[in-house]
Amino acid sequence: MSEAWDAYDRGDYDTAAQLFRVEADHGDSEAQYMLGVMYANSMLGPRDPADAARWYQKAADQGHPDAEDALGYLYDFGLGVPHDDTKAEALYRRAAEGGSVNGKNNLAFQWAAANKNLDQALAYAREVTAALPKEGAYQDTLGWVLYRLHRYVEALPPLCRAAKLNPASPEIHAHLGDAYWHLGLKANAQMQWQQAFELADRPQLLDDEGQDFLYAEGATFRSGIKARLAGGPGDGPAPAAADPASVSQLVGGDCELPTS
């Protein structure tokens, strides 16, 4: 394994894969997981989520938390395997219980999306943002859980941080727009939704995760953004008025975002 890691670290992925495969065929779960990573991240040719899933599954069957999380992601978005929310949640849960930080984030986000287990989701989201505060996806999860709890003022700072850390995410801009709406900042909301829509129409600007999101939910997402631009997020009216100065003071300037 040490020789495999040396080859991996110097970017010699073909040699690393050969060496990892020897150990993987002997049942080493870390080697199996790393082969999955390499197939999933285009290190051995074009991105191959089906082969990644096969190796992740072998490692997940041995209780490898990061492999469980990675396999859950593939089921979550239907990449190389059929889309299956139930399997994704079960794998994220196992990963979280095994100590995977990313697994805790993904489980919290999935719970927020389903509007369930929000107290536990919030606990996980706070834990992962404390561990990795500069991870935009984790800030987005924290903000989205707080949003689902109708704690809109509290949701705004992490959503703004998420948009700064990951400005090319259409989903994050949509979430931020929803939070602005519920604080009565309709112009800000419209700006964020428009940015989300424009990003969704330019997938070449997105990273793999952004493209995976559009692959799984692109048509539904675009129609949802159009509906927001026409009349809001559909989960309640905006307040009649807002005090932007007080909101800005509450978020400590985190929401001074570029508009394009």
Short mmCIF file of N, CA and C in Angstrom, two decimals, residues 115-252:
data_model
loop_
_atom_site.label_atom_id
_atom_site.label_comp_id
_atom_site.label_asym_id
_atom_site.label_seq_id
_atom_site.Cartn_x
_atom_site.Cartn_y
_atom_site.Cartn_z
N ASN A 115 -37.28 17.16 4.72
CA ASN A 115 -37.94 17.87 5.83
C ASN A 115 -38.24 16.93 7.00
N LYS A 116 -37.23 16.16 7.40
CA LYS A 116 -37.41 15.22 8.51
C LYS A 116 -36.14 15.17 9.34
N ASN A 117 -36.26 14.68 10.57
CA ASN A 117 -35.11 14.52 11.47
C ASN A 117 -34.27 15.79 11.55
N LEU A 118 -34.94 16.94 11.60
CA LEU A 118 -34.22 18.20 11.46
C LEU A 118 -33.34 18.52 12.66
N ASP A 119 -33.73 18.11 13.86
CA ASP A 119 -32.87 18.38 15.01
C ASP A 119 -31.55 17.62 14.91
N GLN A 120 -31.61 16.35 14.52
CA GLN A 120 -30.38 15.58 14.34
C GLN A 120 -29.59 16.11 13.15
N ALA A 121 -30.30 16.51 12.09
CA ALA A 121 -29.62 17.10 10.94
C ALA A 121 -28.86 18.36 11.34
N LEU A 122 -29.47 19.17 12.18
CA LEU A 122 -28.81 20.40 12.63
C LEU A 122 -27.57 20.08 13.45
N ALA A 123 -27.66 19.07 14.29
CA ALA A 123 -26.49 18.69 15.09
C ALA A 123 -25.34 18.24 14.20
N TYR A 124 -25.64 17.43 13.20
CA TYR A 124 -24.60 16.99 12.27
C TYR A 124 -24.04 18.18 11.48
N ALA A 125 -24.92 19.07 11.02
CA ALA A 125 -24.47 20.20 10.22
C ALA A 125 -23.55 21.11 11.03
N ARG A 126 -23.89 21.35 12.29
CA ARG A 126 -23.02 22.16 13.13
C ARG A 126 -21.68 21.47 13.36
N GLU A 127 -21.71 20.17 13.51
CA GLU A 127 -20.47 19.42 13.73
C GLU A 127 -19.54 19.52 12.52
N VAL A 128 -20.09 19.33 11.32
CA VAL A 128 -19.21 19.31 10.15
C VAL A 128 -18.70 20.71 9.79
N THR A 129 -19.53 21.75 10.00
CA THR A 129 -19.03 23.10 9.73
C THR A 129 -17.98 23.52 10.75
N ALA A 130 -18.09 23.03 11.97
CA ALA A 130 -17.05 23.32 12.96
C ALA A 130 -15.74 22.64 12.57
N ALA A 131 -15.84 21.43 12.00
CA ALA A 131 -14.64 20.69 11.60
C ALA A 131 -14.00 21.28 10.35
N LEU A 132 -14.84 21.69 9.37
CA LEU A 132 -14.34 22.19 8.09
C LEU A 132 -15.13 23.44 7.71
N PRO A 133 -14.82 24.57 8.32
CA PRO A 133 -15.64 25.77 8.11
C PRO A 133 -15.54 26.37 6.72
N LYS A 134 -14.53 26.02 5.94
CA LYS A 134 -14.38 26.61 4.61
C LYS A 134 -14.90 25.71 3.50
N GLU A 135 -15.70 24.72 3.86
CA GLU A 135 -16.32 23.85 2.87
C GLU A 135 -17.70 24.41 2.54
N GLY A 136 -17.85 24.92 1.31
CA GLY A 136 -19.09 25.58 0.93
C GLY A 136 -20.31 24.69 1.04
N ALA A 137 -20.17 23.43 0.65
CA ALA A 137 -21.31 22.51 0.71
C ALA A 137 -21.78 22.30 2.15
N TYR A 138 -20.85 22.31 3.10
CA TYR A 138 -21.23 22.12 4.50
C TYR A 138 -21.96 23.35 5.04
N GLN A 139 -21.49 24.54 4.65
CA GLN A 139 -22.19 25.76 5.06
C GLN A 139 -23.61 25.77 4.47
N ASP A 140 -23.74 25.32 3.24
CA ASP A 140 -25.05 25.26 2.61
C ASP A 140 -25.98 24.32 3.36
N THR A 141 -25.46 23.17 3.77
CA THR A 141 -26.29 22.22 4.53
C THR A 141 -26.77 22.85 5.83
N LEU A 142 -25.86 23.52 6.55
CA LEU A 142 -26.25 24.16 7.80
C LEU A 142 -27.34 25.20 7.54
N GLY A 143 -27.13 26.03 6.54
CA GLY A 143 -28.13 27.05 6.23
C GLY A 143 -29.46 26.45 5.82
N TRP A 144 -29.42 25.37 5.05
CA TRP A 144 -30.66 24.78 4.55
C TRP A 144 -31.43 24.08 5.68
N VAL A 145 -30.73 23.46 6.61
CA VAL A 145 -31.42 22.87 7.76
C VAL A 145 -32.10 23.97 8.58
N LEU A 146 -31.38 25.06 8.84
CA LEU A 146 -31.98 26.17 9.59
C LEU A 146 -33.18 26.75 8.83
N TYR A 147 -33.07 26.83 7.53
CA TYR A 147 -34.19 27.30 6.72
C TYR A 147 -35.41 26.40 6.92
N ARG A 148 -35.18 25.10 6.87
CA ARG A 148 -36.28 24.15 7.04
C ARG A 148 -36.92 24.27 8.42
N LEU A 149 -36.14 24.72 9.38
CA LEU A 149 -36.65 24.95 10.73
C LEU A 149 -37.30 26.34 10.86
N HIS A 150 -37.39 27.06 9.74
CA HIS A 150 -37.98 28.41 9.69
C HIS A 150 -37.17 29.42 10.50
N ARG A 151 -35.90 29.17 10.66
CA ARG A 151 -35.00 30.07 11.36
C ARG A 151 -34.22 30.86 10.31
N TYR A 152 -34.94 31.74 9.61
CA TYR A 152 -34.42 32.35 8.39
C TYR A 152 -33.25 33.28 8.65
N VAL A 153 -33.31 34.08 9.71
CA VAL A 153 -32.20 34.99 10.01
C VAL A 153 -30.93 34.20 10.31
N GLU A 154 -31.07 33.11 11.06
CA GLU A 154 -29.91 32.26 11.36
C GLU A 154 -29.41 31.54 10.11
N ALA A 155 -30.32 31.25 9.19
CA ALA A 155 -29.93 30.52 7.98
C ALA A 155 -29.09 31.38 7.04
N LEU A 156 -29.30 32.69 7.08
CA LEU A 156 -28.69 33.56 6.10
C LEU A 156 -27.16 33.56 6.14
N PRO A 157 -26.50 33.71 7.30
CA PRO A 157 -25.03 33.75 7.28
C PRO A 157 -24.37 32.51 6.67
N PRO A 158 -24.76 31.28 7.08
CA PRO A 158 -24.09 30.14 6.43
C PRO A 158 -24.40 30.03 4.95
N LEU A 159 -25.61 30.42 4.52
CA LEU A 159 -25.92 30.36 3.09
C LEU A 159 -25.09 31.38 2.32
N CYS A 160 -24.88 32.55 2.90
CA CYS A 160 -24.02 33.54 2.26
C CYS A 160 -22.58 33.06 2.20
N ARG A 161 -22.10 32.47 3.28
CA ARG A 161 -20.74 31.92 3.27
C ARG A 161 -20.63 30.83 2.20
N ALA A 162 -21.65 30.00 2.08
CA ALA A 162 -21.64 28.94 1.07
C ALA A 162 -21.53 29.51 -0.33
N ALA A 163 -22.29 30.58 -0.60
CA ALA A 163 -22.27 31.20 -1.93
C ALA A 163 -20.92 31.84 -2.23
N LYS A 164 -20.26 32.36 -1.20
CA LYS A 164 -18.92 32.92 -1.40
C LYS A 164 -17.89 31.82 -1.64
N LEU A 165 -18.01 30.73 -0.91
CA LEU A 165 -17.06 29.64 -1.03
C LEU A 165 -17.27 28.83 -2.30
N ASN A 166 -18.51 28.76 -2.76
CA ASN A 166 -18.83 27.96 -3.94
C ASN A 166 -19.75 28.76 -4.85
N PRO A 167 -19.24 29.82 -5.48
CA PRO A 167 -20.10 30.74 -6.23
C PRO A 167 -20.71 30.15 -7.49
N ALA A 168 -20.21 28.99 -7.95
CA ALA A 168 -20.73 28.40 -9.18
C ALA A 168 -21.77 27.31 -8.92
N SER A 169 -22.34 27.28 -7.71
CA SER A 169 -23.35 26.28 -7.39
C SER A 169 -24.75 26.85 -7.59
N PRO A 170 -25.51 26.38 -8.58
CA PRO A 170 -26.87 26.88 -8.74
C PRO A 170 -27.76 26.57 -7.54
N GLU A 171 -27.55 25.42 -6.92
CA GLU A 171 -28.40 25.04 -5.79
C GLU A 171 -28.18 25.97 -4.60
N ILE A 172 -26.95 26.34 -4.33
CA ILE A 172 -26.67 27.24 -3.21
C ILE A 172 -27.31 28.60 -3.45
N HIS A 173 -27.21 29.12 -4.66
CA HIS A 173 -27.84 30.41 -4.96
C HIS A 173 -29.36 30.32 -4.81
N ALA A 174 -29.94 29.19 -5.17
CA ALA A 174 -31.39 29.02 -4.99
C ALA A 174 -31.76 29.04 -3.51
N HIS A 175 -30.97 28.35 -2.70
CA HIS A 175 -31.24 28.34 -1.26
C HIS A 175 -31.10 29.74 -0.66
N LEU A 176 -30.07 30.45 -1.07
CA LEU A 176 -29.86 31.80 -0.56
C LEU A 176 -31.02 32.71 -0.97
N GLY A 177 -31.48 32.57 -2.20
CA GLY A 177 -32.63 33.35 -2.63
C GLY A 177 -33.86 33.07 -1.80
N ASP A 178 -34.08 31.80 -1.46
CA ASP A 178 -35.24 31.45 -0.64
C ASP A 178 -35.16 32.12 0.73
N ALA A 179 -33.96 32.13 1.30
CA ALA A 179 -33.80 32.76 2.62
C ALA A 179 -34.04 34.27 2.53
N TYR A 180 -33.48 34.90 1.51
CA TYR A 180 -33.75 36.33 1.32
C TYR A 180 -35.25 36.61 1.22
N TRP A 181 -35.95 35.78 0.48
CA TRP A 181 -37.39 35.97 0.29
C TRP A 181 -38.12 36.02 1.63
N HIS A 182 -37.79 35.08 2.50
CA HIS A 182 -38.49 34.99 3.78
C HIS A 182 -38.05 36.05 4.77
N LEU A 183 -37.04 36.82 4.42
CA LEU A 183 -36.67 37.98 5.21
C LEU A 183 -37.17 39.28 4.59
N GLY A 184 -37.97 39.14 3.55
CA GLY A 184 -38.56 40.31 2.91
C GLY A 184 -37.65 41.02 1.94
N LEU A 185 -36.52 40.41 1.62
CA LEU A 185 -35.54 41.02 0.71
C LEU A 185 -35.78 40.46 -0.69
N LYS A 186 -36.86 40.89 -1.31
CA LYS A 186 -37.31 40.28 -2.56
C LYS A 186 -36.34 40.54 -3.72
N ALA A 187 -35.78 41.74 -3.78
CA ALA A 187 -34.85 42.04 -4.87
C ALA A 187 -33.61 41.15 -4.78
N ASN A 188 -33.11 40.97 -3.56
CA ASN A 188 -31.96 40.09 -3.36
C ASN A 188 -32.30 38.65 -3.75
N ALA A 189 -33.51 38.23 -3.38
CA ALA A 189 -33.95 36.88 -3.72
C ALA A 189 -33.99 36.69 -5.23
N GLN A 190 -34.58 37.65 -5.94
CA GLN A 190 -34.67 37.55 -7.39
C GLN A 190 -33.29 37.48 -8.03
N MET A 191 -32.35 38.25 -7.49
CA MET A 191 -30.99 38.25 -8.03
C MET A 191 -30.34 36.87 -7.89
N GLN A 192 -30.51 36.26 -6.72
CA GLN A 192 -29.92 34.94 -6.49
C GLN A 192 -30.58 33.88 -7.35
N TRP A 193 -31.89 33.93 -7.47
CA TRP A 193 -32.59 32.94 -8.31
C TRP A 193 -32.19 33.08 -9.77
N GLN A 194 -32.04 34.33 -10.24
CA GLN A 194 -31.61 34.54 -11.62
C GLN A 194 -30.22 33.97 -11.85
N GLN A 195 -29.35 34.18 -10.85
CA GLN A 195 -28.00 33.63 -10.97
C GLN A 195 -28.04 32.11 -10.99
N ALA A 196 -28.90 31.52 -10.16
CA ALA A 196 -29.04 30.06 -10.16
C ALA A 196 -29.49 29.56 -11.52
N PHE A 197 -30.45 30.26 -12.11
CA PHE A 197 -30.98 29.84 -13.41
C PHE A 197 -29.89 29.94 -14.49
N GLU A 198 -29.14 31.02 -14.47
CA GLU A 198 -28.09 31.20 -15.48
C GLU A 198 -27.00 30.14 -15.34
N LEU A 199 -26.64 29.80 -14.11
CA LEU A 199 -25.64 28.75 -13.90
C LEU A 199 -26.16 27.40 -14.36
N ALA A 200 -27.44 27.13 -14.12
CA ALA A 200 -28.02 25.86 -14.55
C ALA A 200 -28.04 25.73 -16.07
N ASP A 201 -28.02 26.86 -16.77
CA ASP A 201 -27.98 26.84 -18.22
C ASP A 201 -26.56 26.82 -18.78
N ARG A 202 -25.56 26.85 -17.88
CA ARG A 202 -24.16 26.83 -18.32
C ARG A 202 -23.39 25.76 -17.54
N PRO A 203 -23.75 24.50 -17.74
CA PRO A 203 -23.12 23.43 -16.94
C PRO A 203 -21.62 23.34 -17.11
N GLN A 204 -21.09 23.89 -18.21
CA GLN A 204 -19.64 23.85 -18.42
C GLN A 204 -18.89 24.65 -17.36
N LEU A 205 -19.60 25.53 -16.66
CA LEU A 205 -18.98 26.33 -15.60
C LEU A 205 -18.92 25.59 -14.26
N LEU A 206 -19.60 24.46 -14.19
CA LEU A 206 -19.77 23.79 -12.91
C LEU A 206 -18.73 22.70 -12.71
N ASP A 207 -18.46 22.41 -11.43
CA ASP A 207 -17.59 21.28 -11.10
C ASP A 207 -18.40 19.99 -11.22
N ASP A 208 -17.74 18.85 -10.92
CA ASP A 208 -18.42 17.56 -11.07
C ASP A 208 -19.69 17.48 -10.23
N GLU A 209 -19.61 18.00 -9.00
CA GLU A 209 -20.79 17.91 -8.13
C GLU A 209 -21.95 18.74 -8.68
N GLY A 210 -21.65 19.92 -9.22
CA GLY A 210 -22.69 20.73 -9.82
C GLY A 210 -23.30 20.05 -11.03
N GLN A 211 -22.47 19.42 -11.85
CA GLN A 211 -22.97 18.71 -13.01
C GLN A 211 -23.77 17.47 -12.60
N ASP A 212 -23.34 16.81 -11.54
CA ASP A 212 -24.10 15.67 -11.04
C ASP A 212 -25.50 16.11 -10.59
N PHE A 213 -25.55 17.25 -9.91
CA PHE A 213 -26.84 17.77 -9.45
C PHE A 213 -27.75 18.05 -10.64
N LEU A 214 -27.23 18.68 -11.68
CA LEU A 214 -28.06 18.98 -12.85
C LEU A 214 -28.45 17.71 -13.60
N TYR A 215 -27.55 16.73 -13.61
CA TYR A 215 -27.88 15.45 -14.24
C TYR A 215 -29.09 14.81 -13.56
N ALA A 216 -29.11 14.88 -12.24
CA ALA A 216 -30.19 14.23 -11.49
C ALA A 216 -31.46 15.07 -11.44
N GLU A 217 -31.29 16.40 -11.33
CA GLU A 217 -32.46 17.23 -11.03
C GLU A 217 -32.58 18.46 -11.93
N GLY A 218 -31.86 18.47 -13.04
CA GLY A 218 -31.81 19.68 -13.85
C GLY A 218 -33.15 20.22 -14.30
N ALA A 219 -33.98 19.37 -14.90
CA ALA A 219 -35.27 19.84 -15.42
C ALA A 219 -36.17 20.33 -14.30
N THR A 220 -36.22 19.56 -13.21
CA THR A 220 -37.05 19.95 -12.07
C THR A 220 -36.53 21.24 -11.44
N PHE A 221 -35.20 21.35 -11.36
CA PHE A 221 -34.60 22.54 -10.76
C PHE A 221 -34.92 23.78 -11.58
N ARG A 222 -34.75 23.70 -12.90
CA ARG A 222 -35.01 24.86 -13.74
C ARG A 222 -36.47 25.31 -13.65
N SER A 223 -37.38 24.35 -13.66
CA SER A 223 -38.80 24.72 -13.55
C SER A 223 -39.09 25.34 -12.18
N GLY A 224 -38.41 24.84 -11.15
CA GLY A 224 -38.59 25.41 -9.81
C GLY A 224 -38.07 26.83 -9.72
N ILE A 225 -36.95 27.10 -10.38
CA ILE A 225 -36.41 28.47 -10.38
C ILE A 225 -37.34 29.41 -11.15
N LYS A 226 -37.87 28.95 -12.26
CA LYS A 226 -38.83 29.79 -13.01
C LYS A 226 -40.03 30.13 -12.13
N ALA A 227 -40.51 29.15 -11.37
CA ALA A 227 -41.64 29.41 -10.48
C ALA A 227 -41.27 30.41 -9.40
N ARG A 228 -40.06 30.30 -8.87
CA ARG A 228 -39.61 31.26 -7.86
C ARG A 228 -39.56 32.67 -8.44
N LEU A 229 -38.99 32.80 -9.62
CA LEU A 229 -38.88 34.12 -10.23
C LEU A 229 -40.25 34.74 -10.48
N ALA A 230 -41.23 33.88 -10.71
CA ALA A 230 -42.59 34.38 -10.97
C ALA A 230 -43.35 34.71 -9.70
N GLY A 231 -43.08 33.96 -8.59
CA GLY A 231 -43.91 34.18 -7.42
C GLY A 231 -43.36 33.70 -6.10
N GLY A 232 -42.06 33.47 -6.02
CA GLY A 232 -41.48 33.05 -4.75
C GLY A 232 -41.34 31.55 -4.64
N PRO A 233 -40.78 31.07 -3.53
CA PRO A 233 -40.47 29.65 -3.38
C PRO A 233 -41.68 28.75 -3.14
N GLY A 234 -42.85 29.34 -2.89
CA GLY A 234 -44.04 28.52 -2.74
C GLY A 234 -44.24 27.89 -1.38
N ASP A 235 -43.43 28.28 -0.41
CA ASP A 235 -43.59 27.72 0.94
C ASP A 235 -43.96 28.81 1.94
N GLY A 236 -44.60 29.85 1.46
CA GLY A 236 -45.06 30.92 2.34
C GLY A 236 -44.75 32.28 1.74
N PRO A 237 -45.56 33.27 2.07
CA PRO A 237 -45.35 34.61 1.51
C PRO A 237 -44.16 35.31 2.15
N ALA A 238 -43.62 36.27 1.42
CA ALA A 238 -42.57 37.12 1.99
C ALA A 238 -43.20 38.12 2.94
N PRO A 239 -42.45 38.56 3.96
CA PRO A 239 -42.96 39.63 4.82
C PRO A 239 -43.26 40.89 4.01
N ALA A 240 -44.16 41.68 4.52
CA ALA A 240 -44.55 42.90 3.80
C ALA A 240 -43.39 43.88 3.69
N ALA A 241 -42.50 43.87 4.66
CA ALA A 241 -41.36 44.79 4.65
C ALA A 241 -40.19 44.16 5.38
N ALA A 242 -39.01 44.68 5.11
CA ALA A 242 -37.82 44.18 5.78
C ALA A 242 -36.91 45.35 6.10
N ASP A 243 -36.06 45.16 7.08
CA ASP A 243 -35.08 46.18 7.45
C ASP A 243 -33.70 45.65 7.05
N PRO A 244 -33.23 45.94 5.83
CA PRO A 244 -31.96 45.40 5.38
C PRO A 244 -30.79 45.74 6.30
N ALA A 245 -30.82 46.92 6.93
CA ALA A 245 -29.71 47.29 7.81
C ALA A 245 -29.59 46.35 8.99
N SER A 246 -30.75 46.01 9.58
CA SER A 246 -30.69 45.11 10.73
C SER A 246 -30.29 43.71 10.31
N VAL A 247 -30.75 43.27 9.14
CA VAL A 247 -30.34 41.95 8.65
C VAL A 247 -28.85 41.93 8.38
N SER A 248 -28.34 42.98 7.75
CA SER A 248 -26.91 43.05 7.46
C SER A 248 -26.09 43.02 8.74
N GLN A 249 -26.59 43.71 9.76
CA GLN A 249 -25.88 43.71 11.04
C GLN A 249 -25.86 42.32 11.65
N LEU A 250 -26.98 41.60 11.51
CA LEU A 250 -27.07 40.26 12.07
C LEU A 250 -26.10 39.31 11.40
N VAL A 251 -25.92 39.43 10.09
CA VAL A 251 -25.07 38.48 9.39
C VAL A 251 -23.61 38.94 9.32
N GLY A 252 -23.32 40.09 9.88
CA GLY A 252 -21.92 40.51 9.98
C GLY A 252 -21.23 40.75 8.65
#
